[in-house]
Structure formats: structure tokens, C-alpha cells
XYZ file of N, CA and C in Angstrom:
264
model
N 15.229 -2.483 20.969
C 14.095 -2.721 20.098
C 13.466 -1.414 19.635
N 13.545 -0.390 20.457
C 12.978 0.904 20.105
C 13.691 1.505 18.898
N 14.987 1.334 18.828
C 15.752 1.857 17.693
C 15.377 1.121 16.405
N 15.146 -0.165 16.495
C 14.746 -0.945 15.324
C 13.397 -0.469 14.792
N 12.457 -0.156 15.670
C 11.165 0.350 15.230
C 11.315 1.695 14.519
N 12.141 2.561 15.066
C 12.336 3.874 14.459
C 12.995 3.765 13.085
N 14.009 2.915 12.967
C 14.696 2.737 11.686
C 13.745 2.142 10.655
N 12.972 1.152 11.059
C 12.021 0.528 10.140
C 10.927 1.508 9.735
N 10.435 2.283 10.678
C 9.411 3.279 10.375
C 9.920 4.296 9.366
N 11.136 4.791 9.578
C 11.718 5.763 8.653
C 11.902 5.141 7.268
N 12.335 3.900 7.214
C 12.520 3.227 5.929
C 11.221 3.077 5.159
N 10.167 2.695 5.852
C 8.874 2.534 5.184
C 8.302 3.882 4.765
N 8.501 4.906 5.567
C 8.026 6.240 5.198
C 8.769 6.748 3.962
N 10.070 6.510 3.896
C 10.840 6.906 2.708
C 10.341 6.148 1.479
N 10.054 4.864 1.624
C 9.519 4.079 0.514
C 8.148 4.609 0.079
N 7.338 5.026 1.039
C 6.023 5.587 0.718
C 6.170 6.902 -0.046
N 7.091 7.736 0.357
C 7.328 9.007 -0.338
C 7.831 8.760 -1.754
N 8.721 7.788 -1.919
C 9.218 7.465 -3.256
C 8.099 6.925 -4.148
N 7.176 6.175 -3.568
C 6.032 5.683 -4.340
C 5.116 6.832 -4.750
N 4.943 7.806 -3.861
C 4.136 8.972 -4.209
C 4.765 9.770 -5.339
N 6.078 9.891 -5.317
C 6.773 10.588 -6.398
C 6.576 9.846 -7.714
N 6.677 8.510 -7.689
C 6.457 7.714 -8.903
C 5.018 7.860 -9.376
N 4.085 8.001 -8.447
C 2.685 8.179 -8.814
C 2.486 9.492 -9.563
N 3.174 10.530 -9.133
C 3.006 11.843 -9.749
C 3.724 11.927 -11.094
N 4.984 11.477 -11.161
C 5.738 11.631 -12.398
C 5.764 10.405 -13.281
N 5.110 9.335 -12.868
C 5.151 8.109 -13.662
C 4.817 8.371 -15.118
N 5.690 7.990 -16.043
C 5.431 8.331 -17.447
C 4.269 7.560 -18.065
N 3.940 6.411 -17.532
C 2.851 5.638 -18.125
C 1.820 5.287 -17.052
N 0.692 4.813 -17.513
C -0.379 4.428 -16.598
C 0.036 3.194 -15.799
N 0.790 2.290 -16.417
C 1.258 1.101 -15.708
C 2.144 1.447 -14.527
N 2.985 2.468 -14.684
C 3.821 2.915 -13.569
C 2.966 3.457 -12.431
N 1.918 4.154 -12.777
C 1.049 4.714 -11.743
C 0.262 3.623 -11.014
N -0.172 2.605 -11.746
C -0.867 1.485 -11.103
C 0.074 0.765 -10.150
N 1.297 0.537 -10.593
C 2.286 -0.119 -9.744
C 2.619 0.732 -8.518
N 2.676 2.054 -8.687
C 2.939 2.934 -7.551
C 1.802 2.886 -6.535
N 0.563 2.838 -7.002
C -0.572 2.727 -6.079
C -0.538 1.413 -5.312
N -0.211 0.336 -6.007
C -0.124 -0.958 -5.339
C 1.011 -0.965 -4.313
N 2.119 -0.353 -4.660
C 3.240 -0.262 -3.722
C 2.882 0.596 -2.513
N 2.087 1.640 -2.732
C 1.662 2.473 -1.612
C 0.752 1.694 -0.662
N -0.080 0.817 -1.206
C -0.925 -0.024 -0.351
C -0.056 -0.957 0.485
N 0.941 -1.562 -0.140
C 1.838 -2.463 0.594
C 2.606 -1.697 1.671
N 3.064 -0.488 1.363
C 3.764 0.317 2.362
C 2.838 0.711 3.511
N 1.598 1.032 3.201
C 0.634 1.370 4.255
C 0.376 0.163 5.156
N 0.301 -1.021 4.557
C 0.125 -2.235 5.349
C 1.324 -2.432 6.270
N 2.519 -2.193 5.744
C 3.728 -2.312 6.572
C 3.724 -1.335 7.735
N 3.293 -0.109 7.483
C 3.238 0.880 8.562
C 2.222 0.491 9.634
N 1.079 -0.017 9.217
C 0.056 -0.407 10.187
C 0.505 -1.623 10.995
N 1.144 -2.587 10.343
C 1.665 -3.752 11.079
C 2.731 -3.318 12.071
N 3.600 -2.419 11.652
C 4.630 -1.913 12.558
C 4.015 -1.194 13.748
N 2.964 -0.431 13.513
C 2.272 0.240 14.608
C 1.631 -0.768 15.561
N 1.061 -1.830 15.004
C 0.462 -2.870 15.836
C 1.478 -3.601 16.685
N 2.653 -3.875 16.113
C 3.714 -4.525 16.886
C 4.215 -3.601 17.980
N 4.384 -2.325 17.658
C 4.898 -1.373 18.649
C 3.931 -1.179 19.801
N 2.634 -1.189 19.519
C 1.658 -0.976 20.577
C 1.215 -2.267 21.242
N 1.503 -3.395 20.622
C 1.161 -4.680 21.217
C -0.312 -5.018 21.191
N -1.026 -4.550 20.186
C -2.449 -4.840 20.069
C -2.731 -5.602 18.781
N -3.823 -6.346 18.753
C -4.135 -7.202 17.607
C -5.078 -6.556 16.605
N -5.741 -5.487 16.970
C -6.746 -4.897 16.089
C -6.134 -4.387 14.790
N -4.909 -3.942 14.829
C -4.263 -3.424 13.623
C -4.036 -4.525 12.596
N -3.832 -5.740 13.029
C -3.595 -6.837 12.093
C -4.870 -7.170 11.323
N -6.015 -7.046 11.956
C -7.278 -7.251 11.261
C -7.521 -6.136 10.250
N -7.135 -4.940 10.608
C -7.264 -3.804 9.691
C -6.390 -4.019 8.462
N -5.189 -4.541 8.668
C -4.304 -4.764 7.524
C -4.860 -5.819 6.574
N -5.558 -6.815 7.088
C -6.173 -7.805 6.208
C -7.241 -7.165 5.326
N -8.025 -6.289 5.886
C -9.060 -5.599 5.114
C -8.428 -4.681 4.078
N -7.405 -3.943 4.469
C -6.729 -3.054 3.525
C -6.060 -3.845 2.418
N -5.492 -5.000 2.738
C -4.855 -5.832 1.716
C -5.882 -6.330 0.704
N -7.043 -6.747 1.184
C -8.080 -7.203 0.248
C -8.572 -6.062 -0.636
N -8.823 -4.906 -0.040
C -9.277 -3.760 -0.824
C -8.206 -3.297 -1.809
N -6.949 -3.324 -1.392
C -5.862 -2.929 -2.278
C -5.720 -3.845 -3.469
N -5.855 -5.153 -3.238
C -5.753 -6.113 -4.332
C -6.894 -5.945 -5.317
N -8.104 -5.850 -4.798
C -9.272 -5.721 -5.671
C -9.219 -4.417 -6.454
N -8.821 -3.328 -5.810
C -8.764 -2.048 -6.513
C -7.669 -2.042 -7.576
N -6.542 -2.681 -7.311
C -5.483 -2.752 -8.313
C -5.931 -3.559 -9.526
N -6.568 -4.679 -9.293
C -7.061 -5.505 -10.406
C -8.145 -4.756 -11.185
N -9.046 -4.102 -10.492
C -10.117 -3.371 -11.174
C -9.565 -2.221 -12.006
N -8.604 -1.493 -11.466
C -8.026 -0.369 -12.203
C -7.236 -0.858 -13.416
N -6.517 -1.957 -13.253
C -5.764 -2.505 -14.376
C -6.714 -3.002 -15.474
N -7.812 -3.642 -15.094
C -8.792 -4.086 -16.102
C -9.439 -2.904 -16.791
N -9.694 -1.843 -16.050
C -10.280 -0.652 -16.653
C -9.336 -0.035 -17.671
N -8.064 0.009 -17.349
C -7.089 0.588 -18.278
C -6.940 -0.285 -19.520
N -6.920 -1.610 -19.341
C -6.719 -2.508 -20.474
C -7.956 -2.646 -21.362
N -9.145 -2.751 -20.757
C -10.344 -3.068 -21.529
C -11.341 -1.927 -21.637
N -11.257 -0.970 -20.768
C -12.212 0.137 -20.799
C -13.431 -0.085 -19.932
N -13.632 -1.286 -19.425
C -14.728 -1.544 -18.488
C -14.250 -2.533 -17.438
N -14.927 -2.536 -16.319
C -14.523 -3.414 -15.223
C -15.379 -4.676 -15.219
N -16.676 -4.507 -15.400
C -17.598 -5.640 -15.380
C -18.004 -5.951 -16.818
N -17.903 -7.213 -17.162
C -18.246 -7.603 -18.538
C -19.719 -7.847 -18.702
């Protein structure tokens, strides 16, 4: 099981690095928004993996909060790019 955690951790870290690269070189704003959303999902995966490895439940509650903040921030940023304002 230890090898599976290490392989999964490395895979998620590589995905996070690739998302950061897309964030920097993304040719359009839509690519950058998608890269930020993907980075949130990768961060959630890393935190869940850490919680499973340590056998504690507090990390799962943290991931729920991060998921909510990530969703709201992605929607707000996309609305800002499309309309120029967030609140009508």
C-alpha cells in the first residue's frame, strides 16, 4: 500500500506542475481559468491522499471547504471575464 501512495502522490504532483505550466503559458484567459480549476482539483486530491495516508478525518473536512471555495472562485472569475462584473 505504501508504494501505491507514493505512485499516486507523484502522479498528482506531476499533474499539478503541468497545470501550473498551462497557467503560465496559457494562450487565452479561458485556458488560465481551466488551469486554476484543475489546480484546485489536484490540491483536493493531494489533501485527500494525505488524509488517507495518515488515517485522520480532519483533512476530508478541509477538502470540502477548498472544493466550495474553488467552485465559487472559478465561477466568479469566469463571470468577471465574460461580463466585466461579478455582482449585478
